[in-house]
Amino acid sequence: MSLLLAIPNRNIERLEAQLQAQLGADKVQVWPNIVDAEGVDMVLGWQVPEELWSQLPNVRAVMSFGAGVDGLNLAAIPAHLPVGRIVDPELAADMAEYVLTQVLLHKTNMPRYMHQQEQQVWRPKRVRSYNRVGLLGFGQLGQAIAKRLSANGCSVMAYSNGAKTDSDEVQHFHGELGLNTMLAQSDYLVCILPLTEQTRGIINADLLAKLPDHAVVINVGRGAHVVEEDLLAALQAQQLGGASLDVFNQEPLPAEHMFWQTPNLIVTPHCSALSRIDTVVEQVVTNYQRLQRGEAWLHCIDRQRQY
């Protein structure tokens, strides 16, 4: 049996080489150059073509090449197959540092100063006193972000599906009333939600209107969480104080996209947290070996919840 790497539009030569070194060259195949479709019992994928699944009669498990699984299109994967994901502890630390950096950049008016530098304008502005951060999502990444922000003097709130007990570091909210209460108090709103049908387009005109007009939106979840036209309109109308976006509906962000030219909007190239290749290889090899031994997988998702 063998592992199939189905990861279009990525340079996976290093990944392929390390997996072959661990599992054996004959145990790793790469889409679309499948030599033995019947021998494939595990797929490591991202943006997998839907027609692939009908070509693999003996596949028994699927693993996402990422911390999320939205690049797999779960609806196309046979419902009986377990689906796993990458869990990188260092990724959480990187994400927390990125979010803290974006909060501090906006707090200290850095987007304004970078724009002024281009125009050779000398105009100081008092540092913003805002320090209340609302988190949309409180999973592994959200918890790491909350801890880092709290350690740096931020007042942290978090919205989740279910009720959670407040701690010294985080005030929790749930339900529609809880979400609206948190939004009204958020100087910075950070989206770290998984992408599901319920969260798609959650950052829209209705949600943005519930934020203070000085609030900053920071999205490190998925591009599809944001209705781009609504966010752009809010920024142009000065309904928001700014935004930082690391993920987009189309990546790379097209050169003609308005986000490039929008003042007080920071664009970064999906770099807030990049999984380390050694971590990916270790977890893929572990799950492959567990599959061969008939053992339960690590880091499996709940197919109904989609995370």
CSV table of N, CA and C in Angstrom, one decimal, residues 51-145:
chain,number,residue,atom,x,y,z
A,51,GLU,N,-12.5,14.6,-8.9
A,51,GLU,CA,-12.6,13.4,-9.6
A,51,GLU,C,-11.5,12.4,-9.1
A,52,LEU,N,-10.6,12.8,-8.3
A,52,LEU,CA,-9.5,11.9,-7.8
A,52,LEU,C,-10.1,10.7,-7.0
A,53,TRP,N,-11.1,11.0,-6.2
A,53,TRP,CA,-11.6,10.1,-5.2
A,53,TRP,C,-12.2,8.8,-5.9
A,54,SER,N,-12.8,9.0,-7.1
A,54,SER,CA,-13.4,7.9,-7.8
A,54,SER,C,-12.3,7.0,-8.4
A,55,GLN,N,-11.1,7.5,-8.5
A,55,GLN,CA,-10.0,6.8,-9.1
A,55,GLN,C,-9.2,6.0,-8.1
A,56,LEU,N,-9.5,6.1,-6.8
A,56,LEU,CA,-8.8,5.4,-5.7
A,56,LEU,C,-9.7,4.4,-5.0
A,57,PRO,N,-9.8,3.2,-5.5
A,57,PRO,CA,-10.8,2.3,-4.9
A,57,PRO,C,-10.5,1.8,-3.5
A,58,ASN,N,-9.2,1.9,-3.1
A,58,ASN,CA,-8.8,1.3,-1.8
A,58,ASN,C,-8.3,2.3,-0.8
A,59,VAL,N,-8.6,3.6,-1.0
A,59,VAL,CA,-8.2,4.7,-0.1
A,59,VAL,C,-9.0,4.5,1.2
A,60,ARG,N,-8.2,4.6,2.4
A,60,ARG,CA,-8.8,4.3,3.7
A,60,ARG,C,-8.8,5.5,4.6
A,61,ALA,N,-8.0,6.6,4.3
A,61,ALA,CA,-7.9,7.7,5.1
A,61,ALA,C,-7.3,8.9,4.4
A,62,VAL,N,-7.7,10.1,4.8
A,62,VAL,CA,-7.2,11.3,4.1
A,62,VAL,C,-6.6,12.3,5.2
A,63,MET,N,-5.6,12.9,4.8
A,63,MET,CA,-4.9,13.9,5.8
A,63,MET,C,-4.8,15.2,5.0
A,64,SER,N,-5.1,16.3,5.7
A,64,SER,CA,-5.0,17.6,5.1
A,64,SER,C,-3.6,18.1,5.2
A,65,PHE,N,-3.1,18.8,4.2
A,65,PHE,CA,-1.8,19.4,4.2
A,65,PHE,C,-1.9,20.8,4.8
A,66,GLY,N,-2.3,20.9,6.0
A,66,GLY,CA,-2.5,22.1,6.6
A,66,GLY,C,-3.3,22.0,8.0
A,67,ALA,N,-3.3,23.1,8.7
A,67,ALA,CA,-4.0,23.0,10.0
A,67,ALA,C,-5.5,23.0,9.9
A,68,GLY,N,-6.0,23.5,8.7
A,68,GLY,CA,-7.5,23.4,8.4
A,68,GLY,C,-7.7,22.3,7.4
A,69,VAL,N,-9.0,22.1,7.1
A,69,VAL,CA,-9.3,21.1,6.1
A,69,VAL,C,-10.2,21.6,5.0
A,70,ASP,N,-10.3,23.0,4.9
A,70,ASP,CA,-11.2,23.5,3.9
A,70,ASP,C,-10.6,23.4,2.5
A,71,GLY,N,-9.3,23.1,2.4
A,71,GLY,CA,-8.7,22.8,1.1
A,71,GLY,C,-9.0,21.4,0.6
A,72,LEU,N,-9.8,20.6,1.3
A,72,LEU,CA,-10.0,19.3,0.9
A,72,LEU,C,-11.4,19.1,0.2
A,73,ASN,N,-12.3,20.0,0.4
A,73,ASN,CA,-13.7,19.9,0.0
A,73,ASN,C,-14.3,18.6,0.5
A,74,LEU,N,-14.6,18.6,1.8
A,74,LEU,CA,-15.1,17.4,2.5
A,74,LEU,C,-16.3,16.7,1.9
A,75,ALA,N,-17.1,17.5,1.2
A,75,ALA,CA,-18.3,17.0,0.6
A,75,ALA,C,-18.0,16.0,-0.5
A,76,ALA,N,-16.8,16.1,-1.1
A,76,ALA,CA,-16.4,15.2,-2.2
A,76,ALA,C,-15.7,14.0,-1.7
A,77,ILE,N,-15.3,13.9,-0.4
A,77,ILE,CA,-14.6,12.8,0.1
A,77,ILE,C,-15.6,11.8,0.7
A,78,PRO,N,-15.5,10.5,0.3
A,78,PRO,CA,-16.4,9.5,0.9
A,78,PRO,C,-16.6,9.7,2.4
A,79,ALA,N,-17.9,9.6,2.8
A,79,ALA,CA,-18.2,10.0,4.2
A,79,ALA,C,-17.6,9.0,5.2
A,80,HIS,N,-17.2,7.8,4.8
A,80,HIS,CA,-16.7,6.8,5.8
A,80,HIS,C,-15.2,7.0,6.1
A,81,LEU,N,-14.6,7.9,5.3
A,81,LEU,CA,-13.1,8.0,5.5
A,81,LEU,C,-12.8,9.0,6.6
A,82,PRO,N,-11.9,8.6,7.5
A,82,PRO,CA,-11.4,9.5,8.5
A,82,PRO,C,-10.5,10.6,7.9
A,83,VAL,N,-10.6,11.8,8.4
A,83,VAL,CA,-9.9,13.0,7.9
A,83,VAL,C,-9.1,13.6,9.0
A,84,GLY,N,-7.8,13.7,8.8
A,84,GLY,CA,-6.9,14.3,9.8
A,84,GLY,C,-6.3,15.6,9.3
A,85,ARG,N,-5.6,16.3,10.2
A,85,ARG,CA,-5.0,17.5,9.9
A,85,ARG,C,-3.6,17.7,10.6
A,86,ILE,N,-2.9,18.7,10.2
A,86,ILE,CA,-1.6,18.9,10.8
A,86,ILE,C,-1.8,19.8,12.0
A,87,VAL,N,-1.2,19.4,13.1
A,87,VAL,CA,-1.2,20.2,14.4
A,87,VAL,C,0.3,20.5,14.7
A,88,ASP,N,0.6,21.8,14.5
A,88,ASP,CA,2.0,22.2,14.7
A,88,ASP,C,2.1,23.2,15.9
A,89,PRO,N,2.6,22.8,17.1
A,89,PRO,CA,2.6,23.7,18.2
A,89,PRO,C,3.4,25.0,18.0
A,90,GLU,N,4.4,24.9,17.2
A,90,GLU,CA,5.1,26.2,16.8
A,90,GLU,C,4.3,27.1,16.0
A,91,LEU,N,3.4,26.5,15.2
A,91,LEU,CA,2.6,27.3,14.3
A,91,LEU,C,1.7,28.2,15.1
A,92,ALA,N,1.2,27.7,16.3
A,92,ALA,CA,0.4,28.5,17.2
A,92,ALA,C,1.2,29.7,17.7
A,93,ALA,N,2.4,29.4,18.1
A,93,ALA,CA,3.2,30.5,18.6
A,93,ALA,C,3.5,31.6,17.5
A,94,ASP,N,3.7,31.1,16.3
A,94,ASP,CA,4.0,32.1,15.2
A,94,ASP,C,2.7,32.9,14.9
A,95,MET,N,1.6,32.2,14.9
A,95,MET,CA,0.3,33.0,14.7
A,95,MET,C,0.1,34.0,15.8
A,96,ALA,N,0.3,33.6,17.1
A,96,ALA,CA,0.2,34.6,18.2
A,96,ALA,C,1.1,35.8,18.0
A,97,GLU,N,2.3,35.6,17.6
A,97,GLU,CA,3.2,36.7,17.4
A,97,GLU,C,2.8,37.6,16.3
A,98,TYR,N,2.2,37.0,15.2
A,98,TYR,CA,1.7,37.8,14.1
A,98,TYR,C,0.6,38.7,14.5
A,99,VAL,N,-0.4,38.1,15.2
A,99,VAL,CA,-1.5,38.9,15.6
A,99,VAL,C,-1.1,40.0,16.6
A,100,LEU,N,-0.2,39.7,17.5
A,100,LEU,CA,0.3,40.7,18.4
A,100,LEU,C,0.9,41.8,17.6
A,101,THR,N,1.7,41.5,16.6
A,101,THR,CA,2.4,42.5,15.8
A,101,THR,C,1.4,43.4,15.1
A,102,GLN,N,0.3,42.8,14.5
A,102,GLN,CA,-0.7,43.6,13.8
A,102,GLN,C,-1.4,44.5,14.8
A,103,VAL,N,-1.7,44.0,16.0
A,103,VAL,CA,-2.4,44.9,16.9
A,103,VAL,C,-1.5,46.1,17.3
A,104,LEU,N,-0.2,45.8,17.5
A,104,LEU,CA,0.7,46.9,17.9
A,104,LEU,C,1.0,47.9,16.7
A,105,LEU,N,1.0,47.3,15.5
A,105,LEU,CA,1.2,48.2,14.3
A,105,LEU,C,0.1,49.2,14.2
A,106,HIS,N,-1.2,48.8,14.4
A,106,HIS,CA,-2.3,49.7,14.3
A,106,HIS,C,-2.4,50.6,15.5
A,107,LYS,N,-2.1,50.0,16.7
A,107,LYS,CA,-2.1,50.8,17.9
A,107,LYS,C,-1.1,52.0,17.8
A,108,THR,N,0.0,51.8,17.2
A,108,THR,CA,1.1,52.8,17.2
A,108,THR,C,1.0,53.6,15.9
A,109,ASN,N,-0.1,53.4,15.1
A,109,ASN,CA,-0.3,54.2,13.9
A,109,ASN,C,0.7,53.9,12.7
A,110,MET,N,1.3,52.8,12.7
A,110,MET,CA,2.3,52.5,11.7
A,110,MET,C,1.8,52.5,10.3
A,111,PRO,N,0.6,52.0,10.0
A,111,PRO,CA,0.1,52.1,8.6
A,111,PRO,C,0.1,53.6,8.1
A,112,ARG,N,-0.4,54.5,9.0
A,112,ARG,CA,-0.4,55.9,8.7
A,112,ARG,C,1.0,56.4,8.4
A,113,TYR,N,2.0,56.0,9.3
A,113,TYR,CA,3.4,56.5,9.1
A,113,TYR,C,4.0,55.9,7.8
A,114,MET,N,3.7,54.7,7.5
A,114,MET,CA,4.2,54.1,6.2
A,114,MET,C,3.7,54.9,5.0
A,115,HIS,N,2.4,55.3,5.1
A,115,HIS,CA,1.8,56.1,4.0
A,115,HIS,C,2.4,57.4,4.0
A,116,GLN,N,2.7,58.0,5.1
A,116,GLN,CA,3.3,59.4,5.2
A,116,GLN,C,4.7,59.3,4.7
A,117,GLN,N,5.4,58.3,4.9
A,117,GLN,CA,6.8,58.1,4.5
A,117,GLN,C,6.8,58.2,2.9
A,118,GLU,N,5.9,57.5,2.3
A,118,GLU,CA,5.8,57.5,0.8
A,118,GLU,C,5.6,59.0,0.3
A,119,GLN,N,4.9,59.8,1.1
A,119,GLN,CA,4.6,61.1,0.7
A,119,GLN,C,5.5,62.2,1.3
A,120,GLN,N,6.5,61.7,2.0
A,120,GLN,CA,7.5,62.6,2.7
A,120,GLN,C,6.7,63.6,3.6
A,121,VAL,N,5.8,63.1,4.4
A,121,VAL,CA,5.0,63.9,5.3
A,121,VAL,C,5.4,63.6,6.7
A,122,TRP,N,5.7,64.7,7.5
A,122,TRP,CA,6.1,64.6,8.9
A,122,TRP,C,4.9,65.0,9.8
A,123,ARG,N,4.1,64.0,10.3
A,123,ARG,CA,3.0,64.4,11.1
A,123,ARG,C,2.7,63.3,12.2
A,124,PRO,N,3.3,63.6,13.4
A,124,PRO,CA,3.1,62.6,14.5
A,124,PRO,C,1.6,62.5,15.0
A,125,LYS,N,1.3,61.4,15.5
A,125,LYS,CA,-0.1,61.2,16.1
A,125,LYS,C,0.1,60.4,17.4
A,126,ARG,N,-0.7,60.8,18.4
A,126,ARG,CA,-0.6,60.1,19.7
A,126,ARG,C,-1.0,58.6,19.5
A,127,VAL,N,-0.3,57.8,20.3
A,127,VAL,CA,-0.5,56.3,20.3
A,127,VAL,C,-1.9,56.0,20.7
A,128,ARG,N,-2.6,55.1,20.0
A,128,ARG,CA,-4.0,54.8,20.4
A,128,ARG,C,-4.0,54.1,21.8
A,129,SER,N,-5.0,54.4,22.5
A,129,SER,CA,-5.1,53.8,23.9
A,129,SER,C,-5.9,52.5,23.9
A,130,TYR,N,-6.4,52.1,22.7
A,130,TYR,CA,-7.3,50.9,22.7
A,130,TYR,C,-6.5,49.6,22.9
A,131,ASN,N,-7.1,48.7,23.7
A,131,ASN,CA,-6.4,47.5,24.0
A,131,ASN,C,-7.3,46.3,24.2
A,132,ARG,N,-8.6,46.4,23.8
A,132,ARG,CA,-9.6,45.3,23.9
A,132,ARG,C,-9.6,44.5,22.6
A,133,VAL,N,-9.3,43.3,22.7
A,133,VAL,CA,-9.3,42.4,21.5
A,133,VAL,C,-10.3,41.3,21.6
A,134,GLY,N,-11.2,41.3,20.6
A,134,GLY,CA,-12.2,40.2,20.5
A,134,GLY,C,-11.7,39.1,19.5
A,135,LEU,N,-11.8,37.9,20.0
A,135,LEU,CA,-11.4,36.8,19.1
A,135,LEU,C,-12.6,36.0,18.6
A,136,LEU,N,-12.7,35.8,17.3
A,136,LEU,CA,-13.7,35.0,16.7
A,136,LEU,C,-13.1,33.6,16.6
A,137,GLY,N,-13.4,32.7,17.6
A,137,GLY,CA,-12.8,31.4,17.6
A,137,GLY,C,-11.8,31.2,18.8
A,138,PHE,N,-11.9,30.1,19.4
A,138,PHE,CA,-11.1,29.8,20.6
A,138,PHE,C,-10.6,28.4,20.6
A,139,GLY,N,-10.1,27.9,19.5
A,139,GLY,CA,-9.5,26.6,19.5
A,139,GLY,C,-8.0,26.7,19.9
A,140,GLN,N,-7.2,25.8,19.4
A,140,GLN,CA,-5.8,25.8,19.7
A,140,GLN,C,-5.1,27.1,19.4
A,141,LEU,N,-5.3,27.6,18.2
A,141,LEU,CA,-4.7,28.8,17.8
A,141,LEU,C,-5.2,30.0,18.5
A,142,GLY,N,-6.6,30.0,18.7
A,142,GLY,CA,-7.2,31.1,19.5
A,142,GLY,C,-6.7,31.2,20.9
A,143,GLN,N,-6.5,30.1,21.5
A,143,GLN,CA,-6.0,30.1,22.9
A,143,GLN,C,-4.5,30.6,23.0
A,144,ALA,N,-3.7,30.2,22.0
A,144,ALA,CA,-2.3,30.7,22.0
A,144,ALA,C,-2.3,32.2,21.8
A,145,ILE,N,-3.2,32.7,20.9
A,145,ILE,CA,-3.2,34.2,20.6
A,145,ILE,C,-3.7,34.9,21.9
